[in-house]
């Protein structure tokens, strides 16, 4: 089963726009986070251990990381997006950001930026900088880590901001013509299908262009790891995640681009669930659900009644 048979995927969007495959190359540019450096708090979000994202690149320059990424992809792609993923990649003075982003954009065959950050760390000066790259013709995505629209959940996971911060950031980004991709986590403590659907509903009320959804997974070094080891929190089975993800996708308009519908973590840090070690089993599970109950947007504008049990 091919995911893009059922879902408006980022890969297809890029291929249609650029007439070739475009791959993302992840970068750790040595940013920190206000929820770790003491500005908002210390210890970060309870699910977070950024080493699980890309543990081997911390000591490399931006150019070295991009070149390594290109070599790993081989001949599968001729052009790339530079993805500033680790920590909060807008959490610096604007001129420092400009220097780092520019280092990536001046490398060969880089067609744009994906910038991962928090909703409370995108002042207008940062949005203006990103708009400069949009105006130069680069592909630019602002990736906002929301995780949940529930202020209760955001407090529980020590996120350090409320949903209102996300609403403000998305609306301001839209005024600058910057595309936003919102990150949502399925299976956070205290949340079931109803809460995930509520988050999606709230997110879609604002000018979002893309979504990333993925299951909660427990990694070493996170606060949640201690709770999981003490049997105080559970994680979703792959089948349950596939059912919830399928419902979210069916309730999403077809024009919204899904950058990701699942996620993996490195075996060196992943504690649970084990199925997050591999990419394709969960995607296949989602495809089976979509094939059975309907693809992206199927639940909109009709009397659709299926809900993941």
PDB file of C-alpha atoms in Angstrom:
ATOM      1  CA  UNK A   1       0.000   0.000   0.000  1.00  0.00           C
ATOM      2  CA  UNK A   2       1.215   3.484  -0.884  1.00  0.00           C
ATOM      3  CA  UNK A   3       0.443   6.237   1.623  1.00  0.00           C
ATOM      4  CA  UNK A   4       0.069   8.850  -1.112  1.00  0.00           C
ATOM      5  CA  UNK A   5      -2.859   6.865  -2.523  1.00  0.00           C
ATOM      6  CA  UNK A   6      -4.801   7.952   0.549  1.00  0.00           C
ATOM      7  CA  UNK A   7      -3.050  11.051   1.863  1.00  0.00           C
ATOM      8  CA  UNK A   8      -1.849  14.388   0.466  1.00  0.00           C
ATOM      9  CA  UNK A   9       1.812  13.823   1.354  1.00  0.00           C
ATOM     10  CA  UNK A  10       4.693  16.263   1.542  1.00  0.00           C
ATOM     11  CA  UNK A  11       6.750  14.115  -0.810  1.00  0.00           C
ATOM     12  CA  UNK A  12       4.146  14.298  -3.563  1.00  0.00           C
ATOM     13  CA  UNK A  13       3.696  18.040  -3.015  1.00  0.00           C
ATOM     14  CA  UNK A  14       7.434  18.608  -3.467  1.00  0.00           C
ATOM     15  CA  UNK A  15       7.705  16.337  -6.475  1.00  0.00           C
ATOM     16  CA  UNK A  16       4.843  18.092  -8.226  1.00  0.00           C
ATOM     17  CA  UNK A  17       6.301  21.511  -7.463  1.00  0.00           C
ATOM     18  CA  UNK A  18       9.933  20.754  -8.334  1.00  0.00           C
ATOM     19  CA  UNK A  19       9.427  17.921 -10.838  1.00  0.00           C
ATOM     20  CA  UNK A  20      11.840  15.725  -8.906  1.00  0.00           C
ATOM     21  CA  UNK A  21      12.288  14.153  -5.499  1.00  0.00           C
ATOM     22  CA  UNK A  22      13.263  16.566  -2.745  1.00  0.00           C
ATOM     23  CA  UNK A  23      14.636  15.152   0.511  1.00  0.00           C
ATOM     24  CA  UNK A  24      14.953  16.778   3.918  1.00  0.00           C
ATOM     25  CA  UNK A  25      18.350  16.869   5.572  1.00  0.00           C
ATOM     26  CA  UNK A  26      18.225  17.285   9.344  1.00  0.00           C
ATOM     27  CA  UNK A  27      20.477  19.764  11.100  1.00  0.00           C
ATOM     28  CA  UNK A  28      21.419  20.210  14.739  1.00  0.00           C
ATOM     29  CA  UNK A  29      22.574  23.836  14.843  1.00  0.00           C
ATOM     30  CA  UNK A  30      23.349  23.914  18.581  1.00  0.00           C
ATOM     31  CA  UNK A  31      20.193  25.760  19.599  1.00  0.00           C
ATOM     32  CA  UNK A  32      18.809  25.464  23.101  1.00  0.00           C
ATOM     33  CA  UNK A  33      15.277  25.902  24.434  1.00  0.00           C
ATOM     34  CA  UNK A  34      13.666  28.354  26.878  1.00  0.00           C
ATOM     35  CA  UNK A  35      12.175  25.363  28.639  1.00  0.00           C
ATOM     36  CA  UNK A  36      15.657  24.021  29.327  1.00  0.00           C
ATOM     37  CA  UNK A  37      17.892  27.050  29.868  1.00  0.00           C
ATOM     38  CA  UNK A  38      15.905  28.447  32.795  1.00  0.00           C
ATOM     39  CA  UNK A  39      13.980  31.150  30.926  1.00  0.00           C
ATOM     40  CA  UNK A  40      10.746  29.188  31.325  1.00  0.00           C
ATOM     41  CA  UNK A  41      12.052  26.188  33.195  1.00  0.00           C
ATOM     42  CA  UNK A  42      14.590  23.391  33.203  1.00  0.00           C
ATOM     43  CA  UNK A  43      14.329  19.802  32.091  1.00  0.00           C
ATOM     44  CA  UNK A  44      12.232  20.493  29.003  1.00  0.00           C
ATOM     45  CA  UNK A  45       8.967  18.874  27.990  1.00  0.00           C
ATOM     46  CA  UNK A  46       8.357  15.589  29.752  1.00  0.00           C
ATOM     47  CA  UNK A  47       8.557  13.586  26.497  1.00  0.00           C
ATOM     48  CA  UNK A  48      11.686  15.251  25.177  1.00  0.00           C
ATOM     49  CA  UNK A  49      15.201  13.988  24.696  1.00  0.00           C
ATOM     50  CA  UNK A  50      16.479  15.613  21.530  1.00  0.00           C
ATOM     51  CA  UNK A  51      19.348  13.130  21.245  1.00  0.00           C
ATOM     52  CA  UNK A  52      16.762  10.689  19.917  1.00  0.00           C
ATOM     53  CA  UNK A  53      16.295  12.874  16.858  1.00  0.00           C
ATOM     54  CA  UNK A  54      19.832  12.822  15.501  1.00  0.00           C
ATOM     55  CA  UNK A  55      22.425  11.734  18.038  1.00  0.00           C
ATOM     56  CA  UNK A  56      25.400  11.514  15.651  1.00  0.00           C
ATOM     57  CA  UNK A  57      25.480  15.066  14.328  1.00  0.00           C
ATOM     58  CA  UNK A  58      26.019  17.242  17.395  1.00  0.00           C
ATOM     59  CA  UNK A  59      29.707  17.921  16.715  1.00  0.00           C
ATOM     60  CA  UNK A  60      29.490  18.600  12.984  1.00  0.00           C
ATOM     61  CA  UNK A  61      29.187  21.965  11.271  1.00  0.00           C
ATOM     62  CA  UNK A  62      26.038  22.782   9.317  1.00  0.00           C
ATOM     63  CA  UNK A  63      27.850  22.176   6.033  1.00  0.00           C
ATOM     64  CA  UNK A  64      29.242  18.858   7.264  1.00  0.00           C
ATOM     65  CA  UNK A  65      25.823  17.702   8.408  1.00  0.00           C
ATOM     66  CA  UNK A  66      24.279  18.587   5.050  1.00  0.00           C
ATOM     67  CA  UNK A  67      27.036  16.850   3.118  1.00  0.00           C
ATOM     68  CA  UNK A  68      26.687  13.737   5.251  1.00  0.00           C
ATOM     69  CA  UNK A  69      22.952  13.745   4.644  1.00  0.00           C
ATOM     70  CA  UNK A  70      23.433  14.070   0.906  1.00  0.00           C
ATOM     71  CA  UNK A  71      25.865  11.158   0.905  1.00  0.00           C
ATOM     72  CA  UNK A  72      23.388   8.986   2.829  1.00  0.00           C
ATOM     73  CA  UNK A  73      20.670   9.671   0.260  1.00  0.00           C
ATOM     74  CA  UNK A  74      23.025   8.876  -2.611  1.00  0.00           C
ATOM     75  CA  UNK A  75      21.393   9.396  -5.980  1.00  0.00           C
ATOM     76  CA  UNK A  76      17.840   9.303  -4.640  1.00  0.00           C
ATOM     77  CA  UNK A  77      17.601  13.090  -4.726  1.00  0.00           C
ATOM     78  CA  UNK A  78      19.352  15.976  -6.460  1.00  0.00           C
ATOM     79  CA  UNK A  79      17.858  18.776  -4.371  1.00  0.00           C
ATOM     80  CA  UNK A  80      17.200  19.130  -0.664  1.00  0.00           C
ATOM     81  CA  UNK A  81      15.537  21.045   2.132  1.00  0.00           C
ATOM     82  CA  UNK A  82      17.630  21.978   5.150  1.00  0.00           C
ATOM     83  CA  UNK A  83      15.653  20.971   8.235  1.00  0.00           C
ATOM     84  CA  UNK A  84      16.639  22.757  11.440  1.00  0.00           C
ATOM     85  CA  UNK A  85      15.143  20.175  13.758  1.00  0.00           C
ATOM     86  CA  UNK A  86      16.838  19.992  17.141  1.00  0.00           C
ATOM     87  CA  UNK A  87      15.567  22.044  20.061  1.00  0.00           C
ATOM     88  CA  UNK A  88      14.091  25.485  19.286  1.00  0.00           C
ATOM     89  CA  UNK A  89      15.545  26.640  15.985  1.00  0.00           C
ATOM     90  CA  UNK A  90      14.347  30.242  16.225  1.00  0.00           C
ATOM     91  CA  UNK A  91      15.605  30.798  19.757  1.00  0.00           C
ATOM     92  CA  UNK A  92      18.485  33.185  19.085  1.00  0.00           C
ATOM     93  CA  UNK A  93      19.110  36.757  18.038  1.00  0.00           C
ATOM     94  CA  UNK A  94      17.924  37.346  14.486  1.00  0.00           C
ATOM     95  CA  UNK A  95      21.418  37.968  13.131  1.00  0.00           C
ATOM     96  CA  UNK A  96      22.607  34.675  14.607  1.00  0.00           C
ATOM     97  CA  UNK A  97      19.662  32.955  12.977  1.00  0.00           C
ATOM     98  CA  UNK A  98      20.441  34.657   9.676  1.00  0.00           C
ATOM     99  CA  UNK A  99      24.013  33.401   9.823  1.00  0.00           C
ATOM    100  CA  UNK A 100      22.969  29.810  10.507  1.00  0.00           C
ATOM    101  CA  UNK A 101      20.170  29.697   7.959  1.00  0.00           C
ATOM    102  CA  UNK A 102      22.439  31.293   5.383  1.00  0.00           C
ATOM    103  CA  UNK A 103      25.094  28.649   5.938  1.00  0.00           C
ATOM    104  CA  UNK A 104      22.544  26.050   4.917  1.00  0.00           C
ATOM    105  CA  UNK A 105      21.073  27.940   1.982  1.00  0.00           C
ATOM    106  CA  UNK A 106      24.458  28.610   0.399  1.00  0.00           C
ATOM    107  CA  UNK A 107      25.244  24.900   0.201  1.00  0.00           C
ATOM    108  CA  UNK A 108      24.778  23.259  -3.199  1.00  0.00           C
ATOM    109  CA  UNK A 109      21.296  22.046  -4.148  1.00  0.00           C
ATOM    110  CA  UNK A 110      19.492  23.380  -1.082  1.00  0.00           C
ATOM    111  CA  UNK A 111      16.117  24.730  -2.202  1.00  0.00           C
ATOM    112  CA  UNK A 112      14.723  25.829   1.124  1.00  0.00           C
ATOM    113  CA  UNK A 113      14.341  25.629   4.883  1.00  0.00           C
ATOM    114  CA  UNK A 114      12.157  23.804   7.355  1.00  0.00           C
ATOM    115  CA  UNK A 115      12.516  25.433  10.764  1.00  0.00           C
ATOM    116  CA  UNK A 116      11.305  23.577  13.840  1.00  0.00           C
ATOM    117  CA  UNK A 117      10.401  25.685  16.848  1.00  0.00           C
ATOM    118  CA  UNK A 118       7.954  26.463  19.636  1.00  0.00           C
ATOM    119  CA  UNK A 119       4.895  28.704  19.167  1.00  0.00           C
ATOM    120  CA  UNK A 120       6.160  31.086  21.836  1.00  0.00           C
ATOM    121  CA  UNK A 121       9.521  31.617  20.108  1.00  0.00           C
ATOM    122  CA  UNK A 122       8.568  33.238  16.805  1.00  0.00           C
ATOM    123  CA  UNK A 123       8.646  37.018  17.218  1.00  0.00           C
ATOM    124  CA  UNK A 124       7.897  39.214  14.217  1.00  0.00           C
ATOM    125  CA  UNK A 125      11.619  39.759  13.601  1.00  0.00           C
ATOM    126  CA  UNK A 126      12.036  36.026  12.968  1.00  0.00           C
ATOM    127  CA  UNK A 127       8.997  35.926  10.707  1.00  0.00           C
ATOM    128  CA  UNK A 128      10.382  38.854   8.736  1.00  0.00           C
ATOM    129  CA  UNK A 129      13.665  36.982   8.263  1.00  0.00           C
ATOM    130  CA  UNK A 130      11.862  33.914   6.989  1.00  0.00           C
ATOM    131  CA  UNK A 131       9.778  36.091   4.673  1.00  0.00           C
ATOM    132  CA  UNK A 132      13.010  37.353   3.099  1.00  0.00           C
ATOM    133  CA  UNK A 133      13.800  33.776   2.057  1.00  0.00           C
ATOM    134  CA  UNK A 134      10.261  33.264   0.784  1.00  0.00           C
ATOM    135  CA  UNK A 135      10.622  36.405  -1.339  1.00  0.00           C
ATOM    136  CA  UNK A 136      13.889  35.043  -2.745  1.00  0.00           C
ATOM    137  CA  UNK A 137      12.027  31.977  -3.988  1.00  0.00           C
ATOM    138  CA  UNK A 138      13.096  29.448  -1.344  1.00  0.00           C
ATOM    139  CA  UNK A 139      10.731  26.798  -0.027  1.00  0.00           C
ATOM    140  CA  UNK A 140      10.141  27.799   3.600  1.00  0.00           C
ATOM    141  CA  UNK A 141       8.131  25.969   6.257  1.00  0.00           C
ATOM    142  CA  UNK A 142       7.743  27.035   9.866  1.00  0.00           C
ATOM    143  CA  UNK A 143       7.208  23.845  11.886  1.00  0.00           C
ATOM    144  CA  UNK A 144       5.433  24.585  15.151  1.00  0.00           C
ATOM    145  CA  UNK A 145       5.497  22.008  17.911  1.00  0.00           C
ATOM    146  CA  UNK A 146       2.029  22.261  19.392  1.00  0.00           C
ATOM    147  CA  UNK A 147       1.420  18.615  20.438  1.00  0.00           C
ATOM    148  CA  UNK A 148      -2.032  19.302  21.927  1.00  0.00           C
ATOM    149  CA  UNK A 149      -4.633  22.074  21.943  1.00  0.00           C
ATOM    150  CA  UNK A 150      -5.524  21.251  25.556  1.00  0.00           C
ATOM    151  CA  UNK A 151      -4.005  23.669  28.047  1.00  0.00           C
ATOM    152  CA  UNK A 152      -4.436  20.968  30.692  1.00  0.00           C
ATOM    153  CA  UNK A 153      -2.302  18.570  28.653  1.00  0.00           C
ATOM    154  CA  UNK A 154       0.250  21.249  27.806  1.00  0.00           C
ATOM    155  CA  UNK A 155       0.677  21.933  31.508  1.00  0.00           C
ATOM    156  CA  UNK A 156       0.906  18.209  32.283  1.00  0.00           C
ATOM    157  CA  UNK A 157       3.746  17.709  29.786  1.00  0.00           C
ATOM    158  CA  UNK A 158       5.532  20.864  31.000  1.00  0.00           C
ATOM    159  CA  UNK A 159       5.252  22.531  27.606  1.00  0.00           C
ATOM    160  CA  UNK A 160       5.641  26.025  29.033  1.00  0.00           C
ATOM    161  CA  UNK A 161       3.002  27.738  26.887  1.00  0.00           C
ATOM    162  CA  UNK A 162      -0.729  27.624  26.281  1.00  0.00           C
ATOM    163  CA  UNK A 163      -2.712  27.038  23.098  1.00  0.00           C
ATOM    164  CA  UNK A 164      -3.165  30.802  22.739  1.00  0.00           C
ATOM    165  CA  UNK A 165       0.570  31.093  21.950  1.00  0.00           C
ATOM    166  CA  UNK A 166       0.073  28.753  19.004  1.00  0.00           C
ATOM    167  CA  UNK A 167      -2.974  30.676  17.769  1.00  0.00           C
ATOM    168  CA  UNK A 168      -1.030  33.922  17.846  1.00  0.00           C
ATOM    169  CA  UNK A 169       2.033  32.483  16.079  1.00  0.00           C
ATOM    170  CA  UNK A 170       0.033  30.887  13.259  1.00  0.00           C
ATOM    171  CA  UNK A 171      -1.988  34.005  12.561  1.00  0.00           C
ATOM    172  CA  UNK A 172       1.106  36.217  12.472  1.00  0.00           C
ATOM    173  CA  UNK A 173       2.982  33.766  10.237  1.00  0.00           C
ATOM    174  CA  UNK A 174       0.090  33.839   7.779  1.00  0.00           C
ATOM    175  CA  UNK A 175       0.344  37.623   7.535  1.00  0.00           C
ATOM    176  CA  UNK A 176       3.959  37.190   6.414  1.00  0.00           C
ATOM    177  CA  UNK A 177       3.013  34.534   3.872  1.00  0.00           C
ATOM    178  CA  UNK A 178       4.896  31.787   5.691  1.00  0.00           C
ATOM    179  CA  UNK A 179       3.567  28.227   5.499  1.00  0.00           C
ATOM    180  CA  UNK A 180       3.037  26.537   8.865  1.00  0.00           C
ATOM    181  CA  UNK A 181       3.275  22.819   9.594  1.00  0.00           C
ATOM    182  CA  UNK A 182       1.859  21.909  13.005  1.00  0.00           C
ATOM    183  CA  UNK A 183       3.187  18.965  15.037  1.00  0.00           C
ATOM    184  CA  UNK A 184       0.672  16.891  17.011  1.00  0.00           C
ATOM    185  CA  UNK A 185       1.357  13.953  19.325  1.00  0.00           C
ATOM    186  CA  UNK A 186      -1.212  11.180  19.621  1.00  0.00           C
ATOM    187  CA  UNK A 187      -1.432   9.271  22.903  1.00  0.00           C
ATOM    188  CA  UNK A 188      -0.218  11.881  25.382  1.00  0.00           C
ATOM    189  CA  UNK A 189      -1.040  11.061  29.030  1.00  0.00           C
ATOM    190  CA  UNK A 190      -4.718  11.640  29.716  1.00  0.00           C
ATOM    191  CA  UNK A 191      -5.634  11.907  26.040  1.00  0.00           C
ATOM    192  CA  UNK A 192      -7.720   9.524  23.933  1.00  0.00           C
ATOM    193  CA  UNK A 193      -9.362   9.802  20.522  1.00  0.00           C
ATOM    194  CA  UNK A 194     -11.718  12.562  21.677  1.00  0.00           C
ATOM    195  CA  UNK A 195      -8.850  14.812  22.770  1.00  0.00           C
ATOM    196  CA  UNK A 196      -6.896  14.203  19.553  1.00  0.00           C
ATOM    197  CA  UNK A 197      -9.961  15.069  17.486  1.00  0.00           C
ATOM    198  CA  UNK A 198     -10.480  18.233  19.524  1.00  0.00           C
ATOM    199  CA  UNK A 199      -6.872  19.271  18.899  1.00  0.00           C
ATOM    200  CA  UNK A 200      -7.266  18.724  15.160  1.00  0.00           C
ATOM    201  CA  UNK A 201     -10.514  20.712  15.124  1.00  0.00           C
ATOM    202  CA  UNK A 202      -8.864  23.657  16.903  1.00  0.00           C
ATOM    203  CA  UNK A 203      -5.775  23.579  14.681  1.00  0.00           C
ATOM    204  CA  UNK A 204      -7.856  23.602  11.502  1.00  0.00           C
ATOM    205  CA  UNK A 205      -9.565  26.809  12.597  1.00  0.00           C
ATOM    206  CA  UNK A 206      -6.322  28.615  11.830  1.00  0.00           C
ATOM    207  CA  UNK A 207      -4.285  29.041   8.615  1.00  0.00           C
ATOM    208  CA  UNK A 208      -2.217  25.867   8.813  1.00  0.00           C
ATOM    209  CA  UNK A 209      -0.822  24.397   5.574  1.00  0.00           C
ATOM    210  CA  UNK A 210       0.691  21.166   6.863  1.00  0.00           C
ATOM    211  CA  UNK A 211       0.461  18.631   9.671  1.00  0.00           C
ATOM    212  CA  UNK A 212       2.782  16.158  11.330  1.00  0.00           C
ATOM    213  CA  UNK A 213       1.220  13.533  13.543  1.00  0.00           C
ATOM    214  CA  UNK A 214       3.050  10.842  15.418  1.00  0.00           C
ATOM    215  CA  UNK A 215       2.571   8.550  18.400  1.00  0.00           C
ATOM    216  CA  UNK A 216       3.930   9.287  21.820  1.00  0.00           C
ATOM    217  CA  UNK A 217       7.100   7.293  22.253  1.00  0.00           C
ATOM    218  CA  UNK A 218       9.185   7.052  25.388  1.00  0.00           C
ATOM    219  CA  UNK A 219      12.884   7.772  25.139  1.00  0.00           C
ATOM    220  CA  UNK A 220      15.703   7.483  27.613  1.00  0.00           C
ATOM    221  CA  UNK A 221      16.583  10.691  29.405  1.00  0.00           C
ATOM    222  CA  UNK A 222      13.028  12.039  29.384  1.00  0.00           C
ATOM    223  CA  UNK A 223      10.840  12.658  32.406  1.00  0.00           C
ATOM    224  CA  UNK A 224       8.234  10.343  30.915  1.00  0.00           C
ATOM    225  CA  UNK A 225      10.763   7.522  30.880  1.00  0.00           C
ATOM    226  CA  UNK A 226      10.682   7.414  34.667  1.00  0.00           C
ATOM    227  CA  UNK A 227       6.881   7.397  34.716  1.00  0.00           C
ATOM    228  CA  UNK A 228       6.727   4.641  32.098  1.00  0.00           C
ATOM    229  CA  UNK A 229       9.268   2.517  33.960  1.00  0.00           C
ATOM    230  CA  UNK A 230       7.103   2.901  37.075  1.00  0.00           C
ATOM    231  CA  UNK A 231       4.018   1.773  35.064  1.00  0.00           C
ATOM    232  CA  UNK A 232       2.325   5.140  35.538  1.00  0.00           C
ATOM    233  CA  UNK A 233       1.731   5.807  31.831  1.00  0.00           C
ATOM    234  CA  UNK A 234       0.892   3.618  28.875  1.00  0.00           C
ATOM    235  CA  UNK A 235       1.737   3.828  25.189  1.00  0.00           C
ATOM    236  CA  UNK A 236      -0.486   2.990  22.231  1.00  0.00           C
ATOM    237  CA  UNK A 237      -0.424  -0.252  20.338  1.00  0.00           C
ATOM    238  CA  UNK A 238       0.322   0.090  16.643  1.00  0.00           C
ATOM    239  CA  UNK A 239      -3.238  -0.943  15.812  1.00  0.00           C
ATOM    240  CA  UNK A 240      -4.716   1.671  18.128  1.00  0.00           C
ATOM    241  CA  UNK A 241      -2.444   4.360  16.773  1.00  0.00           C
ATOM    242  CA  UNK A 242      -3.367   3.418  13.204  1.00  0.00           C
ATOM    243  CA  UNK A 243      -7.058   3.737  14.040  1.00  0.00           C
ATOM    244  CA  UNK A 244      -6.688   7.176  15.646  1.00  0.00           C
ATOM    245  CA  UNK A 245      -4.361   8.458  12.930  1.00  0.00           C
ATOM    246  CA  UNK A 246      -6.824   7.240  10.319  1.00  0.00           C
ATOM    247  CA  UNK A 247      -9.631   9.212  11.949  1.00  0.00           C
ATOM    248  CA  UNK A 248      -7.517  12.366  12.112  1.00  0.00           C
ATOM    249  CA  UNK A 249      -6.591  12.037   8.442  1.00  0.00           C
ATOM    250  CA  UNK A 250     -10.208  11.446   7.384  1.00  0.00           C
ATOM    251  CA  UNK A 251     -11.239  14.610   9.225  1.00  0.00           C
ATOM    252  CA  UNK A 252      -8.532  16.706   7.552  1.00  0.00           C
ATOM    253  CA  UNK A 253      -9.311  18.672   4.358  1.00  0.00           C
ATOM    254  CA  UNK A 254      -7.560  17.359   1.268  1.00  0.00           C
ATOM    255  CA  UNK A 255      -5.612  20.580   0.731  1.00  0.00           C
ATOM    256  CA  UNK A 256      -3.677  20.116   3.995  1.00  0.00           C
ATOM    257  CA  UNK A 257      -0.276  18.496   3.398  1.00  0.00           C
ATOM    258  CA  UNK A 258       0.775  15.709   5.735  1.00  0.00           C
ATOM    259  CA  UNK A 259       4.531  15.969   6.305  1.00  0.00           C
ATOM    260  CA  UNK A 260       4.450  12.875   8.494  1.00  0.00           C
ATOM    261  CA  UNK A 261       1.878  10.391   9.788  1.00  0.00           C
ATOM    262  CA  UNK A 262       4.083   8.376  12.144  1.00  0.00           C
ATOM    263  CA  UNK A 263       7.573   8.476  13.626  1.00  0.00           C
ATOM    264  CA  UNK A 264      10.521   6.369  14.679  1.00  0.00           C
ATOM    265  CA  UNK A 265      13.252   6.683  17.276  1.00  0.00           C
ATOM    266  CA  UNK A 266      16.758   5.269  17.403  1.00  0.00           C
ATOM    267  CA  UNK A 267      17.082   1.926  19.166  1.00  0.00           C
ATOM    268  CA  UNK A 268      19.794   3.371  21.424  1.00  0.00           C
ATOM    269  CA  UNK A 269      17.230   5.612  23.129  1.00  0.00           C
ATOM    270  CA  UNK A 270      13.775   4.155  22.460  1.00  0.00           C
ATOM    271  CA  UNK A 271      12.094   2.480  25.436  1.00  0.00           C
ATOM    272  CA  UNK A 272       8.549   2.078  24.108  1.00  0.00           C
ATOM    273  CA  UNK A 273       6.632   1.241  22.026  1.00  0.00           C
ATOM    274  CA  UNK A 274       8.909  -1.173  20.181  1.00  0.00           C
ATOM    275  CA  UNK A 275       7.036  -0.735  16.926  1.00  0.00           C
ATOM    276  CA  UNK A 276       8.435   2.801  16.696  1.00  0.00           C
ATOM    277  CA  UNK A 277      11.808   1.288  15.785  1.00  0.00           C
ATOM    278  CA  UNK A 278      10.615   0.727  12.227  1.00  0.00           C
ATOM    279  CA  UNK A 279       8.875   3.140   9.879  1.00  0.00           C
ATOM    280  CA  UNK A 280       6.836   1.013   7.517  1.00  0.00           C
ATOM    281  CA  UNK A 281       4.758  -1.259   9.798  1.00  0.00           C
ATOM    282  CA  UNK A 282       2.884   1.685  11.303  1.00  0.00           C
ATOM    283  CA  UNK A 283       2.424   3.363   7.930  1.00  0.00           C
ATOM    284  CA  UNK A 284       1.058   0.125   6.518  1.00  0.00           C
ATOM    285  CA  UNK A 285      -1.326  -0.090   9.465  1.00  0.00           C
ATOM    286  CA  UNK A 286      -2.564   3.442   8.742  1.00  0.00           C
ATOM    287  CA  UNK A 287      -2.966   2.599   5.054  1.00  0.00           C
ATOM    288  CA  UNK A 288      -5.054  -0.448   5.910  1.00  0.00           C
ATOM    289  CA  UNK A 289      -7.307   1.707   8.062  1.00  0.00           C
ATOM    290  CA  UNK A 290      -7.642   4.353   5.354  1.00  0.00           C
ATOM    291  CA  UNK A 291      -8.344   1.717   2.731  1.00  0.00           C
ATOM    292  CA  UNK A 292     -11.131   0.286   4.882  1.00  0.00           C
ATOM    293  CA  UNK A 293     -12.800   3.426   6.204  1.00  0.00           C
ATOM    294  CA  UNK A 294     -11.848   6.162   3.737  1.00  0.00           C
ATOM    295  CA  UNK A 295      -8.898   8.388   2.882  1.00  0.00           C
ATOM    296  CA  UNK A 296      -8.038  12.011   3.668  1.00  0.00           C
ATOM    297  CA  UNK A 297     -11.092  14.233   3.883  1.00  0.00           C
ATOM    298  CA  UNK A 298     -13.557  11.338   3.643  1.00  0.00           C
ATOM    299  CA  UNK A 299     -15.300  12.311   6.881  1.00  0.00           C
ATOM    300  CA  UNK A 300     -16.015  15.882   5.801  1.00  0.00           C
ATOM    301  CA  UNK A 301     -19.219  17.080   4.237  1.00  0.00           C
ATOM    302  CA  UNK A 302     -21.246  13.874   4.618  1.00  0.00           C
ATOM    303  CA  UNK A 303     -22.854  11.645   7.237  1.00  0.00           C
ATOM    304  CA  UNK A 304     -19.682   9.770   8.075  1.00  0.00           C
ATOM    305  CA  UNK A 305     -20.059   7.941  11.385  1.00  0.00           C
ATOM    306  CA  UNK A 306     -17.018   5.749  11.974  1.00  0.00           C
ATOM    307  CA  UNK A 307     -15.017   6.572  15.073  1.00  0.00           C
ATOM    308  CA  UNK A 308     -12.004   4.546  16.220  1.00  0.00           C
ATOM    309  CA  UNK A 309     -13.262   2.407  19.076  1.00  0.00           C
TER     310      UNK A 309
END
